[in-house]
Amino acid sequence: MALVSLQNLEMSFLDRLLFTASNINVYENDRIGFIGENGSGKTTLFRLLCGELEPTSGQVIISKSIKIGYAEQHACRELSKTAYEEMLTVFSHLSEMEKELNELHSKVDAAKGEELSQLIAKQDALTERFQREGGLTYKNMARSALLGLGFSEEEINSPVGNLSGGQRTKISLGKLLLSDSDLILLDEPTNHLDINSVEWLEGFLQNFKGAFIVISHDRYFLDRVTDKTLEIYGKKLYLGKGSFTRYMELKEERLLSEQREYEKTLKEIKRLEDIIEQQRRFNRERNYIVIASREKQIERLKENLGDPPVPPSKAMRLKFEERIESPNEVLTIREISKSYGEKRLFSNLSLTVKKGERLMIVGPNGCGKSTLIKIIAKHLTPDTGAVFYGPNIVVGYFDQTLSGLNDENSCIEEVYNSCLDKSIPELRNYLAAFNFKGDDIEKKVGSLSGGEKAKLALLKLMLKRPNLLILDEPTNHLDIMSREALEQALSDYSGTIIAVSHDRYFINRLATNLLAFTADVVKEIDGNYDSYLSFQQGTAPESSKPEKKVNEYKRRKEEESLRRKRQTRLKKIEAELQEVSKELEETNTLLQSPEVASDYERLTELTAKLSALSEKEEELLAEYLQLEEILSEQN
């Protein structure tokens, strides 16, 4: 049974089309990941599903028998309640039954005769219902959810008003998960969670009995919990099989097939038009019969042609380069310690970071990761010990709070003030490469979205050309496309990286080693996030370097990139062959002239040039044929 049906849906705001959809259905037990660029309309679709907005046209049909849950419906409103009491409000019907059972128990003790029999019958019926609906376990479920979302025992019993905004968001998420809805809508649920809490959420969703749609940029999370993917792409809604990685593979195949079919149809239209043109030149009666037939064919083809395939959106063009090469020992940490009051984060921590390492710092929220990275960046001073940089180290620091940006500056001012060696036209080009185009560069930094601010901070970092990047949650505000652009840039970077991240996909792609905060100690582990999991589970030794897990989507992207490079090289060889052929012709012409024949030195020089050009032509032809053969096999 379809829980939700979208029929010919269209949604616009102020003449700006957000998305259209044909018929999309959400069924019982569907586990759907919802992806798309920031600002494409994902949250708007959730509000349509909840009835908070009306579509511009089309219909959102909700089955009458289902209950839809959305986090905003479970916001914390009574700030005097403890986190535990607030979580229990989702079970208010069970609390009322429990209260009624206690009252019945008191009445039973005092009743006699017929009244007693009636009260016992009522008590038995209510007890059965109470147990059937989870009355014996709901309090434990509420506490377990809070613990799973990273709350300490002290925080569980703290008033909601004393908790941070992030913690209140987690309570709303917990209430939504326990709300007994048939379909839950999750909007970036991993945003305020550490890795341990995300893993708890994954386990919960894997065992969830209903359906869910989850908006997320966390690709690792999507691969773990979803089996379908909904995407806003080119202002259209697409629903396809597979979690993120599989869906992207199928999407790539679909787009390639659509592009080929579109081009094939255009070629056929052009062929028929050429036939018509030829027949018109013959100017005979039977030729006009052919022309009419071909025109009908063209008309049918154009009717079925549709719009041109939507090209992929342009990601920010990011490239990190070193201003100066670093020494082999980039950074040394000697016996540093840090405490806040009586809470000790770490003590006697020593570490050496070598050139080219990509060290990822992982662990639960509040363990001291951001504090450590601020000490490494020399934005904080340790209680004991010291941090030493090697000579010629140029540090680039990305702060997850984006506090290095001045909200009063325009985008162009913000970049210019930190990069005085570049001209305004040069900086305009850089901003355009980060998708700040036209009037966007005059926007105030304070008016930008979180993702736009993060891109601006990354641009400033890139222009600094550091040989040591220190990154605190660099993917937090970025959509999937921007995360992939950043990962590719960091993969190509020849310098050293130290990063704090909860993004397991990011860690798996980049890490050479990890610094893991555990309950009682900080451990250095070789490898990526999968190595960290093995270490946690005790299935791999601390120093083991497991075989790198192949990501099929990443592999396909790399193969596609290599194919494009080969095609570019093929075109370059064609141009070079034309140039060499022209030079060979000119050299042969000169050798045949009487003036050269009588000049021995000139004759020797041209003969040597002819030999070199012939050799170059052979090399280019051999490379051309080899590339052509490889590309033909790939097609």
Coordinates of N, CA and C in Angstrom, one line a residue, residues 112-186:
K112 N -16.2 -3.9 46.7 CA -16.8 -5.2 47.1 C -17.9 -5.6 46.1
G113 N -18.2 -6.9 46.0 CA -19.3 -7.4 45.3 C -19.2 -7.1 43.8
E114 N -20.4 -6.6 43.2 CA -20.5 -6.4 41.7 C -19.5 -5.3 41.3
E115 N -19.4 -4.3 42.1 CA -18.5 -3.2 41.8 C -17.0 -3.7 41.6
L116 N -16.6 -4.6 42.5 CA -15.3 -5.2 42.5 C -15.1 -6.0 41.2
S117 N -16.1 -6.8 40.8 CA -15.9 -7.6 39.6 C -15.8 -6.7 38.4
Q118 N -16.5 -5.6 38.3 CA -16.4 -4.6 37.2 C -15.1 -3.9 37.1
L119 N -14.6 -3.6 38.3 CA -13.3 -2.9 38.4 C -12.2 -3.8 38.0
I120 N -12.2 -5.1 38.4 CA -11.2 -6.0 38.0 C -11.2 -6.3 36.5
A121 N -12.4 -6.4 36.0 CA -12.5 -6.6 34.5 C -11.9 -5.4 33.7
K122 N -12.2 -4.2 34.2 CA -11.7 -3.0 33.6 C -10.2 -2.9 33.7
Q123 N -9.7 -3.3 34.9 CA -8.3 -3.3 35.2 C -7.5 -4.3 34.3
D124 N -8.1 -5.5 34.2 CA -7.5 -6.5 33.3 C -7.4 -6.1 31.9
A125 N -8.5 -5.5 31.4 CA -8.5 -5.0 30.0 C -7.5 -3.9 29.7
L126 N -7.4 -3.0 30.7 CA -6.5 -1.8 30.6 C -5.0 -2.3 30.7
T127 N -4.8 -3.3 31.6 CA -3.5 -3.8 31.8 C -3.0 -4.5 30.5
E128 N -3.9 -5.3 29.9 CA -3.5 -5.9 28.6 C -3.2 -4.9 27.5
R129 N -4.0 -3.9 27.4 CA -3.7 -2.8 26.4 C -2.4 -2.1 26.7
F130 N -2.2 -1.8 28.0 CA -1.0 -1.1 28.4 C 0.3 -1.9 28.1
Q131 N 0.2 -3.2 28.3 CA 1.4 -4.0 28.0 C 1.6 -4.2 26.5
R132 N 0.4 -4.3 25.8 CA 0.5 -4.5 24.3 C 1.1 -3.3 23.6
E133 N 0.9 -2.1 24.2 CA 1.3 -0.9 23.5 C 2.7 -0.4 24.0
G134 N 3.3 -1.3 24.9 CA 4.7 -1.0 25.3 C 4.8 -0.3 26.7
G135 N 3.8 -0.5 27.5 CA 3.8 0.2 28.8 C 4.9 -0.3 29.7
L136 N 5.4 -1.5 29.6 CA 6.4 -2.1 30.4 C 7.8 -1.6 30.1
T137 N 7.9 -1.1 28.9 CA 9.3 -0.8 28.4 C 9.5 0.7 28.0
Y138 N 8.4 1.5 28.0 CA 8.6 2.9 27.4 C 9.6 3.8 28.2
K139 N 9.6 3.6 29.5 CA 10.6 4.4 30.3 C 12.0 4.0 30.0
N140 N 12.2 2.7 29.8 CA 13.6 2.3 29.5 C 14.0 2.7 28.0
M141 N 13.0 2.7 27.1 CA 13.2 3.2 25.8 C 13.6 4.6 25.7
A142 N 12.9 5.4 26.5 CA 13.2 6.9 26.6 C 14.6 7.1 27.1
R143 N 15.0 6.4 28.2 CA 16.4 6.6 28.7 C 17.4 6.0 27.7
S144 N 17.1 4.9 27.1 CA 18.1 4.3 26.2 C 18.3 5.2 25.0
A145 N 17.2 5.9 24.5 CA 17.4 6.8 23.4 C 18.2 8.0 23.8
L146 N 18.1 8.5 24.9 CA 18.9 9.6 25.4 C 20.4 9.2 25.5
L147 N 20.6 8.1 26.1 CA 22.0 7.6 26.2 C 22.6 7.3 24.8
G148 N 21.8 6.7 23.9 CA 22.3 6.5 22.5 C 22.6 7.7 21.8
L149 N 21.8 8.8 22.1 CA 22.1 10.1 21.4 C 23.2 10.9 22.1
G150 N 23.9 10.3 23.1 CA 25.1 10.9 23.6 C 24.9 11.7 24.9
F151 N 23.7 11.6 25.6 CA 23.5 12.3 26.8 C 24.1 11.5 28.0
S152 N 24.7 12.3 28.9 CA 25.3 11.6 30.1 C 24.1 11.5 31.1
E153 N 24.3 10.8 32.2 CA 23.3 10.6 33.2 C 22.9 12.0 33.8
E154 N 24.0 12.8 34.0 CA 23.7 14.1 34.5 C 22.8 15.0 33.6
E155 N 23.1 14.9 32.3 CA 22.4 15.7 31.3 C 20.9 15.2 31.2
I156 N 20.7 13.9 31.3 CA 19.4 13.3 31.2 C 18.5 13.9 32.3
N157 N 19.0 14.2 33.5 CA 18.3 14.7 34.6 C 18.4 16.3 34.7
S158 N 18.9 16.9 33.7 CA 19.0 18.4 33.7 C 17.8 19.0 33.0
P159 N 17.4 20.2 33.5 CA 16.3 20.9 32.8 C 16.6 21.2 31.3
V160 N 15.7 21.1 30.5 CA 15.9 21.3 29.0 C 16.5 22.7 28.8
G161 N 16.0 23.7 29.6 CA 16.5 25.1 29.5 C 18.0 25.2 29.7
N162 N 18.6 24.3 30.4 CA 20.0 24.4 30.7 C 20.9 23.7 29.6
L163 N 20.2 23.1 28.6 CA 20.9 22.3 27.6 C 21.2 23.2 26.4
S164 N 22.1 22.8 25.5 CA 22.5 23.6 24.3 C 21.4 23.4 23.3
G165 N 21.4 24.2 22.2 CA 20.5 24.1 21.1 C 20.7 22.7 20.4
G166 N 21.9 22.3 20.3 CA 22.2 21.0 19.7 C 21.6 19.9 20.5
Q167 N 21.7 19.9 21.8 CA 21.1 18.9 22.7 C 19.6 18.9 22.6
R168 N 19.0 20.1 22.5 CA 17.5 20.1 22.4 C 17.1 19.5 21.0
T169 N 17.9 19.8 20.0 CA 17.6 19.2 18.7 C 17.6 17.6 18.8
K170 N 18.6 17.1 19.5 CA 18.7 15.7 19.7 C 17.5 15.1 20.5
I171 N 17.0 15.9 21.4 CA 15.8 15.4 22.2 C 14.6 15.3 21.2
S172 N 14.5 16.4 20.3 CA 13.4 16.4 19.3 C 13.5 15.2 18.4
L173 N 14.7 14.9 18.0 CA 15.0 13.7 17.2 C 14.6 12.4 17.9
G174 N 15.0 12.3 19.2 CA 14.6 11.1 19.9 C 13.1 10.9 20.1
K175 N 12.4 12.0 20.3 CA 11.0 12.0 20.4 C 10.3 11.5 19.1
L176 N 10.9 12.0 18.0 CA 10.4 11.6 16.7 C 10.6 10.1 16.5
L177 N 11.7 9.6 16.8 CA 12.0 8.2 16.6 C 11.1 7.3 17.4
L178 N 10.7 7.8 18.6 CA 9.9 7.0 19.4 C 8.4 7.3 19.3
S179 N 8.0 8.0 18.3 CA 6.7 8.6 18.2 C 5.6 7.6 17.6
D180 N 6.0 6.4 17.3 CA 5.1 5.4 16.7 C 4.4 5.9 15.5
S181 N 5.2 6.6 14.6 CA 4.7 7.1 13.3 C 4.9 6.0 12.3
D182 N 4.0 6.0 11.3 CA 4.1 5.0 10.1 C 5.2 5.5 9.2
L183 N 5.3 6.8 9.1 CA 6.3 7.4 8.2 C 7.0 8.5 8.9
I184 N 8.3 8.5 9.1 CA 9.0 9.6 9.7 C 9.9 10.3 8.7
L185 N 10.0 11.6 8.9 CA 10.7 12.5 8.0 C 11.9 13.1 8.8
L186 N 13.1 12.7 8.4 CA 14.3 13.1 9.2 C 15.1 14.1 8.3

